[in-house]
XYZ file of C-alpha atoms in Angstrom:
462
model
C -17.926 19.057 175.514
C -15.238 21.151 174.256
C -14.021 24.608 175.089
C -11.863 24.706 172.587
C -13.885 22.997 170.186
C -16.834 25.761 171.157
C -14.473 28.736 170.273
C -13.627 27.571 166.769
C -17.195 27.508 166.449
C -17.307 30.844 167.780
C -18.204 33.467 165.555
C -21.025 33.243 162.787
C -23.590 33.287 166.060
C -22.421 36.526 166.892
C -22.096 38.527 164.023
C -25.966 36.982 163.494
C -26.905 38.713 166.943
C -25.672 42.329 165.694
C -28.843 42.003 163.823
C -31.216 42.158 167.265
C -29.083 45.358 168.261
C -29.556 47.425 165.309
C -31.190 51.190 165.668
C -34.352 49.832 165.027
C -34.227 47.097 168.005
C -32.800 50.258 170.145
C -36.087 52.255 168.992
C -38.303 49.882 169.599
C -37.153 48.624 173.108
C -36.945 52.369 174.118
C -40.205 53.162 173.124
C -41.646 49.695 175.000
C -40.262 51.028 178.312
C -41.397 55.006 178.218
C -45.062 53.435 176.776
C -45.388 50.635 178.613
C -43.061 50.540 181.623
C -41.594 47.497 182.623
C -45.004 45.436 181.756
C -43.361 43.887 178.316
C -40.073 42.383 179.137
C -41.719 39.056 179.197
C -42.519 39.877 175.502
C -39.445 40.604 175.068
C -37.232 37.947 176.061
C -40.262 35.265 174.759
C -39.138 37.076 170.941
C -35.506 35.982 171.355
C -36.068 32.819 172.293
C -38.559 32.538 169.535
C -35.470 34.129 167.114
C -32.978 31.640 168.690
C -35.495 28.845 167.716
C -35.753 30.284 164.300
C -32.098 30.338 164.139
C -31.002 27.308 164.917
C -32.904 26.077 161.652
C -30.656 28.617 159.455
C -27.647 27.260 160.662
C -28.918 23.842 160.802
C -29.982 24.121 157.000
C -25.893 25.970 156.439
C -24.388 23.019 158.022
C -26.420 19.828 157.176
C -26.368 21.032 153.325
C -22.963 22.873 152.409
C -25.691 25.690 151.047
C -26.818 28.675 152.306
C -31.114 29.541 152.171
C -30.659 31.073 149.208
C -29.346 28.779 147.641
C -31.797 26.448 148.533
C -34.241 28.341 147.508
C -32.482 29.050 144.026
C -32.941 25.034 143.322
C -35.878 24.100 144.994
C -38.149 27.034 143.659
C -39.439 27.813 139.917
C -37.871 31.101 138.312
C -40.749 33.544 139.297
C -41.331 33.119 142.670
C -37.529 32.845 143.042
C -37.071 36.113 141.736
C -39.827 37.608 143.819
C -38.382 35.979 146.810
C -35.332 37.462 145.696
C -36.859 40.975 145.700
C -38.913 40.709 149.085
C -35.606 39.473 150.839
C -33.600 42.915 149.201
C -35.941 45.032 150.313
C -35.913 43.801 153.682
C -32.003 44.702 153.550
C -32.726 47.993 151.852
C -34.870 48.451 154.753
C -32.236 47.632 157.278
C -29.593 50.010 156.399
C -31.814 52.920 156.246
C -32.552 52.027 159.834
C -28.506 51.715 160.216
C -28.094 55.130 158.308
C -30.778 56.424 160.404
C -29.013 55.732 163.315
C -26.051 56.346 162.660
C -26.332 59.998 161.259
C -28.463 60.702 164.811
C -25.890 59.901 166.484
C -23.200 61.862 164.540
C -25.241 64.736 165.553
C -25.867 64.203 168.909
C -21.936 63.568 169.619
C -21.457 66.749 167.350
C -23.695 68.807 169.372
C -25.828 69.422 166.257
C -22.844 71.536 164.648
C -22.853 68.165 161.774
C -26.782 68.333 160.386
C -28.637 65.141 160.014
C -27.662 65.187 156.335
C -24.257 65.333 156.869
C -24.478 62.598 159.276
C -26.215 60.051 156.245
C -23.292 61.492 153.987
C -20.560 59.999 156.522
C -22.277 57.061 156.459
C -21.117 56.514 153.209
C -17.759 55.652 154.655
C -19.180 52.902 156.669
C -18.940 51.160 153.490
C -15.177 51.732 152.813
C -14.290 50.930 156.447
C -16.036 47.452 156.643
C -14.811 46.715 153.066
C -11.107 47.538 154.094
C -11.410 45.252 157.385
C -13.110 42.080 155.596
C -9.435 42.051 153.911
C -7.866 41.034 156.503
C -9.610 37.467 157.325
C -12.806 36.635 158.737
C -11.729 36.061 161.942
C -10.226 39.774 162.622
C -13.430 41.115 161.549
C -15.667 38.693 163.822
C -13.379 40.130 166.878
C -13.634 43.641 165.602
C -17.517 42.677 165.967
C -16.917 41.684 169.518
C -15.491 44.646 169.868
C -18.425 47.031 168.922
C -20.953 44.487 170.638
C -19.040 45.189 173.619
C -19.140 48.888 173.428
C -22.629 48.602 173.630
C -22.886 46.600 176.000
C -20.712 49.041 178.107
C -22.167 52.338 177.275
C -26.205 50.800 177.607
C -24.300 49.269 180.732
C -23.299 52.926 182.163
C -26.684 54.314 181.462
C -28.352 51.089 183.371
C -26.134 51.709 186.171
C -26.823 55.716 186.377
C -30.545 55.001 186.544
C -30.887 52.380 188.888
C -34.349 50.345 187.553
C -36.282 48.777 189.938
C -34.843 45.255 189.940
C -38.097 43.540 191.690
C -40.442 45.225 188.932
C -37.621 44.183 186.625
C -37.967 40.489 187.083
C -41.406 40.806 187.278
C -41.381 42.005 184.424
C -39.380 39.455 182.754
C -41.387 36.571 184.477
C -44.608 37.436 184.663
C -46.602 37.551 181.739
C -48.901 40.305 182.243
C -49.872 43.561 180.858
C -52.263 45.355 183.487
C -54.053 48.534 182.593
C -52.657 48.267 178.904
C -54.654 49.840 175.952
C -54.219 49.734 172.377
C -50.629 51.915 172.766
C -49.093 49.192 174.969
C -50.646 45.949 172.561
C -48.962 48.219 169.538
C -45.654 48.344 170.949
C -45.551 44.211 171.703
C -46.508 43.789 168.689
C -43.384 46.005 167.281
C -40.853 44.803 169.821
C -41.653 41.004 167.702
C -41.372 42.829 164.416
C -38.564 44.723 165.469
C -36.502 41.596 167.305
C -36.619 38.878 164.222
C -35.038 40.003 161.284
C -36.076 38.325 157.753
C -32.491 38.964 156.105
C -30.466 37.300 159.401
C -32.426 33.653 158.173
C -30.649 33.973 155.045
C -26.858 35.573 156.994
C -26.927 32.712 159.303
C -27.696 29.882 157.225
C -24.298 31.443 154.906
C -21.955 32.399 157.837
C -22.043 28.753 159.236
C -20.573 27.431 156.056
C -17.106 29.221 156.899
C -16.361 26.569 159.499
C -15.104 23.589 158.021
C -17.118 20.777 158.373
C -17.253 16.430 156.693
C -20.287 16.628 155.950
C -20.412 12.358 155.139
C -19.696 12.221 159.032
C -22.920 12.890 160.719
C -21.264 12.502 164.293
C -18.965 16.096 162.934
C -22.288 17.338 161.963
C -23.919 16.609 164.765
C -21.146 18.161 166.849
C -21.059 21.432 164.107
C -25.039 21.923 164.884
C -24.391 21.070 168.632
C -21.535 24.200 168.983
C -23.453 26.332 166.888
C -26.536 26.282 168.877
C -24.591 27.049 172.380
C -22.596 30.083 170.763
C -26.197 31.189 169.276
C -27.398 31.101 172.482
C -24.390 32.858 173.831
C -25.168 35.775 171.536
C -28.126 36.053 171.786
C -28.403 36.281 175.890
C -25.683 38.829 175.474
C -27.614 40.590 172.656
C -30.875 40.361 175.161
C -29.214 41.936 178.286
C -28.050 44.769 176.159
C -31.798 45.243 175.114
C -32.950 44.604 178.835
C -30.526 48.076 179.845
C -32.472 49.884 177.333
C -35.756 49.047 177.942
C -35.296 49.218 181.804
C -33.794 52.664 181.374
C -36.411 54.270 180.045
C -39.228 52.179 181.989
C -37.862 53.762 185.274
C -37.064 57.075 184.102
C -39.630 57.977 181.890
C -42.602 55.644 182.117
C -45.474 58.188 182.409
C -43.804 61.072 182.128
C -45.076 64.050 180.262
C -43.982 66.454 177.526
C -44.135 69.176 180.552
C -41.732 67.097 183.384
C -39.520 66.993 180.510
C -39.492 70.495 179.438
C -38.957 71.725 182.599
C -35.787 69.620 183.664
C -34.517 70.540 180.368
C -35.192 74.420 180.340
C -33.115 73.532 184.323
C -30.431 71.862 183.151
C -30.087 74.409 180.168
C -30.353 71.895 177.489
C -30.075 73.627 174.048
C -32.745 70.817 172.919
C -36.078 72.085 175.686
C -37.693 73.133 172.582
C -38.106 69.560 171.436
C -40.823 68.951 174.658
C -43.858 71.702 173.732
C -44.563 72.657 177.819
C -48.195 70.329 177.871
C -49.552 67.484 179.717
C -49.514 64.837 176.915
C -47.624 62.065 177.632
C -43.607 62.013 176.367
C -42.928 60.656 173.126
C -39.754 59.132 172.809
C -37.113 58.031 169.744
C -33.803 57.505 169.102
C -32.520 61.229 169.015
C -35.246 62.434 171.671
C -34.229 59.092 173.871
C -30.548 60.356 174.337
C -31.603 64.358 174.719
C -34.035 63.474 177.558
C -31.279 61.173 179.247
C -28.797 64.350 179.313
C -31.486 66.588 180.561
C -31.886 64.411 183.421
C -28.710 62.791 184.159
C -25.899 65.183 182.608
C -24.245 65.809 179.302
C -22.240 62.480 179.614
C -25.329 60.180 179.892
C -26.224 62.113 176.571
C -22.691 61.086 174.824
C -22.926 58.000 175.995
C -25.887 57.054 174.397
C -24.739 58.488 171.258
C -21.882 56.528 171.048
C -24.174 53.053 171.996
C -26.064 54.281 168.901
C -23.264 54.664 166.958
C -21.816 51.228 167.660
C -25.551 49.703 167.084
C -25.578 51.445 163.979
C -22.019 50.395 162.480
C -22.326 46.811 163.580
C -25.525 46.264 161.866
C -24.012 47.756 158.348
C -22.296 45.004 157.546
C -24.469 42.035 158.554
C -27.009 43.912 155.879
C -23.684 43.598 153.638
C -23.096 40.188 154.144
C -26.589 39.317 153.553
C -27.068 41.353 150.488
C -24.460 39.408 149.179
C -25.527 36.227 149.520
C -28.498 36.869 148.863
C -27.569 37.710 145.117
C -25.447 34.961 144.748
C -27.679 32.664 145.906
C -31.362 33.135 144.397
C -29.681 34.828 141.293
C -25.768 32.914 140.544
C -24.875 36.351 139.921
C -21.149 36.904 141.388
C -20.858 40.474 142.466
C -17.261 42.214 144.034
C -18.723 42.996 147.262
C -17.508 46.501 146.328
C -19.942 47.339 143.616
C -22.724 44.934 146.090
C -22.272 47.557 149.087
C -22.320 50.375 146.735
C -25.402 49.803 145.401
C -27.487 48.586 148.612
C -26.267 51.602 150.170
C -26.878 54.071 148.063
C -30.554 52.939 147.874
C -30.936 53.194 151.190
C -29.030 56.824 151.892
C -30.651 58.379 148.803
C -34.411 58.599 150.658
C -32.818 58.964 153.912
C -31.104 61.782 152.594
C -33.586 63.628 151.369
C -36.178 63.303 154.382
C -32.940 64.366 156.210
C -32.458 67.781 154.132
C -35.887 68.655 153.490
C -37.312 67.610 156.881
C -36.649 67.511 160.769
C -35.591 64.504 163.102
C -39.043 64.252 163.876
C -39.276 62.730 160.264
C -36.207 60.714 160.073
C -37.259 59.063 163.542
C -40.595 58.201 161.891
C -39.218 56.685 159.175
C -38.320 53.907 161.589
C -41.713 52.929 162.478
C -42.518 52.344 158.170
C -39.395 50.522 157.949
C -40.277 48.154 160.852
C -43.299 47.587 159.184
C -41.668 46.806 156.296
C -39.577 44.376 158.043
C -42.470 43.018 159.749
C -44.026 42.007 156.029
C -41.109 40.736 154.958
C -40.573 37.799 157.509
C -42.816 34.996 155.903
C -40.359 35.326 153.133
C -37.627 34.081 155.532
C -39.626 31.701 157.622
C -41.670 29.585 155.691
C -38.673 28.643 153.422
C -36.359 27.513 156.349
C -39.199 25.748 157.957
C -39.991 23.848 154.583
C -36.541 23.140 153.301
C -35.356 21.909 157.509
C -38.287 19.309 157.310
C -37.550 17.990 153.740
C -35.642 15.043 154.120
C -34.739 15.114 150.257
C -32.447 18.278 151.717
C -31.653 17.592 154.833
C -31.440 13.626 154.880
C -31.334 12.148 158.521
C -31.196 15.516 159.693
C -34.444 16.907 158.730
C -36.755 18.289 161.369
C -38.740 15.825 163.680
C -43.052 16.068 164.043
C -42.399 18.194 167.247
C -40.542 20.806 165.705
C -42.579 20.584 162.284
C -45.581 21.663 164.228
C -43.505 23.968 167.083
C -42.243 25.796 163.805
C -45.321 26.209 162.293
C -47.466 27.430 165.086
C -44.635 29.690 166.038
C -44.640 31.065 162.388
C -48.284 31.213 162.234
C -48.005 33.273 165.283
C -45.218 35.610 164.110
C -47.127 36.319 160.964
C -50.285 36.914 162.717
C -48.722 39.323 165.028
C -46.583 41.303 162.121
C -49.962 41.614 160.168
C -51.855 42.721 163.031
C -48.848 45.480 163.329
C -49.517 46.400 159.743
C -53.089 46.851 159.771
C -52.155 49.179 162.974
C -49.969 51.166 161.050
C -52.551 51.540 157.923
C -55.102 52.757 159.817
C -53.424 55.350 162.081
C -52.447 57.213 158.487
C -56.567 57.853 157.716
C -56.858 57.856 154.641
C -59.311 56.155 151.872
C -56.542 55.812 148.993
C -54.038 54.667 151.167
C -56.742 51.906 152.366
C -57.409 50.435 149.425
C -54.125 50.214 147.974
C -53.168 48.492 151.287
C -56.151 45.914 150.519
C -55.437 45.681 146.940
C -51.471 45.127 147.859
C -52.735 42.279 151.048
C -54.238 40.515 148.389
C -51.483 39.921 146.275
C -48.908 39.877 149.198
C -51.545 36.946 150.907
C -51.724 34.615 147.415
C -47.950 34.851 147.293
C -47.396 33.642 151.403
C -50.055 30.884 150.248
C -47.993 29.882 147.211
C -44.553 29.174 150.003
C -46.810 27.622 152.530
């Protein structure tokens, strides 16, 4: 084992971990600890290893071939189910940067003290794009440490608000440990369900599986590949513990702080502390709904305007990190399933402005409320997407006509599959949830009609 041979290595793993840190991750590991207290951490920390498992096939696949997934996938599949592939897997990164625009304009309005609307936070977003674009100039390297960077600032200002709460460490680790749920209902099974849906991104298969290929590996020596896998999977794991203590201050945050708390406890430290936000928390004794923006008002209600900030600022981080990893994928994504050679210019421009132009108008025409709940759909959406992601780099890892002596052994043939079974169990179990909560007949059927066709299509990969 080398250090020095581990940091060349170092990078790809990271910039792949941004992806379990977006807003959406944030949302959905806030929402776990005000619902559900500290009772799903165990859920939580069995979805990243279940991710890390996952990814160590993309980069496996990246490094044993020379190709990316979609690549793969543009030689292995006919033209019509490669093109539909190709259109599942974009609107999974459509998806994504709404949640990142979502996030990111919340947060410009929180550190703003509401004086820049929500709208005017999605329109700065629009410079995200310019930034990242004028960074990736300068080498891949500079922008993997100016990752580092940002993953650190969460990690700092999630940090700050861990410290300032002080969770209970013993029902932390039991938490972690224990797999348990006592006294849960339907509200607590909903969020585990979304904290899976919300943790393993369909899109990062496909970024992982690329970013790997900008080491330099012989590929006709398998001891250098079998040293490239070997590094990769440490700094993946790396990443990923870092990416799943950041998650852990979030969750445990709000478990402590806010775990059975109602609209009225709220209210009333708020109307105390003269928050300008009280209004927010109707002065009943239903129990406290939390998001993103409600998340970091309720924080500076109870534990000053600088907890408030500071969350705002995590946000903001969370939010700019994940742009370009939807970026990245987006564009190899094209390249791969379609040969189609795009300047990563006119690629950004065009993923983005898909995703700000409905998150724009929700944002004028509507309230936070709104834009908040828009991250629950696009989790969902997410959630539908992931068989698109799995099944492929399940199927191509055990192929030994792709992957030679390196193709995947009966252990992890059947591992994967359960543990995809399982993952698209759960995601279509969070679906269903999410159908039936709208009540309504039309909606039903066009959800069955839709399963139908979205069901043949998961049997055709399999």
């Amino acid at each position: 084992f080398s250090f020095r041979k581990l940091w060349a290595f170092t990078g790809p793993g990271f910039l792949m971990s941004i992806a379990y840190l977006d807003p959406g991750n944030i949302e959905s590991d806030l929402q776990s600890g005000a619902v559900a207290g500290f009772k799903l951490l165990w859920v939580l920390m069995l979805a990243t290893i279940i991710g890390l498992l996952l990814q160590r096939l993309a980069a496996r696949l990246g490094v044993v071939t020379g190709l990316h997934l979609a690549e793969v996938c543009n030689r292995q599949y006919q033209k019509v189910p490669r093109i539909i592939l190709w259109l599942m897997v974009e609107l999974a990164i459509i998806g994504s940067d709404m949640q990142e625009v979502i996030g990111s304009a919340i947060a410009i309005n929180l550190l703003s003290v509401g004086k820049i609307p929500l709208w005017g936070g999605v329109l700065i977003t629009i410079a995200d794009t310019f930034v990242f674009l004028f960074l990736d100039k300068y080498g891949l390297r500079k922008l993997e440490a100016f990752f580092g960077f940002l993953i650190t600032i969460m990690a700092l200002t999630f940090g700050y608000e861990y410290v300032t709460v002080k969770p209970d460490q013993e029902q932390l680790l039991k938490g972690l440990f224990i797999p348990y749920c006592q006294n849960c209902g339907t509200p607590q099974l909903e969020q585990a369900v979304g904290i899976v849906g919300a943790v393993i991104m369909p899109h990062n298969m496909y970024l992982h599986s690329a970013l790997v290929k900008s080491r330099q590996v012989n590929r006709a020596n398998k001891r250098e590949v079998r040293e490239a896998n070997k590094y990769f999977f440490i700094e993946s794991c790396i990443a990923l513990f870092v990416s799943f203590i950041i998650n852990i201050f979030v969750v445990t945050v709000f478990a402590e702080a806010f775990f059975e708390k109602t609209n009225a406890d709220v209210h009333n430290v708020c109307v105390n502390a003269s928050s300008p936000h009280s209004s927010l928390f109707p002065n009943n004794n239903r129990t406290l709904e939390v998001d993103i923006y409600k998340g970091g008002v309720v924080l500076g209600c109870y534990f000053g305007p600088a907890a408030l900030y500071i969350w705002a600022i995590g946000i903001l981080a969370a939010g700019q990190s994940s742009t370009m990893t939807g970026t990245y994928s987006g564009q190899f994504v094209m390249e791969g399933f379609l040969n189609l050679r795009w300047s990563r210019f006119a690629r950004v421009l065009l993923t983005r402005s898909i995703a700000i132009t409905p998150t724009l108008f929700v944002a004028i025409f509507q309230d936070v409320e709104h834009l908040t709940g828009m991250n629950d759909f696009l989790n969902v959406l997410m959630s539908l997407q992931l068989p698109f992601a799995l099944i492929p780099v399940l199927t191509f890892t055990s192929l030994p006509s792709v992957m030679n002596d390196f193709a995947n052994g009966l252990f992890w043939k059947i591992a994967g599959g359960v543990l995809i079974l399982l993952i698209c169990s759960i995601n279509m179990y969070f679906v269903v949830a999410y159908v039936m909560s709208l009540n309504h007949l039309a909606l039903y059927i066009g959800a069955a009609i839709l399963s139908v066709i979205y069901l043949s299509f998961v049997a055709y990969l399999v």
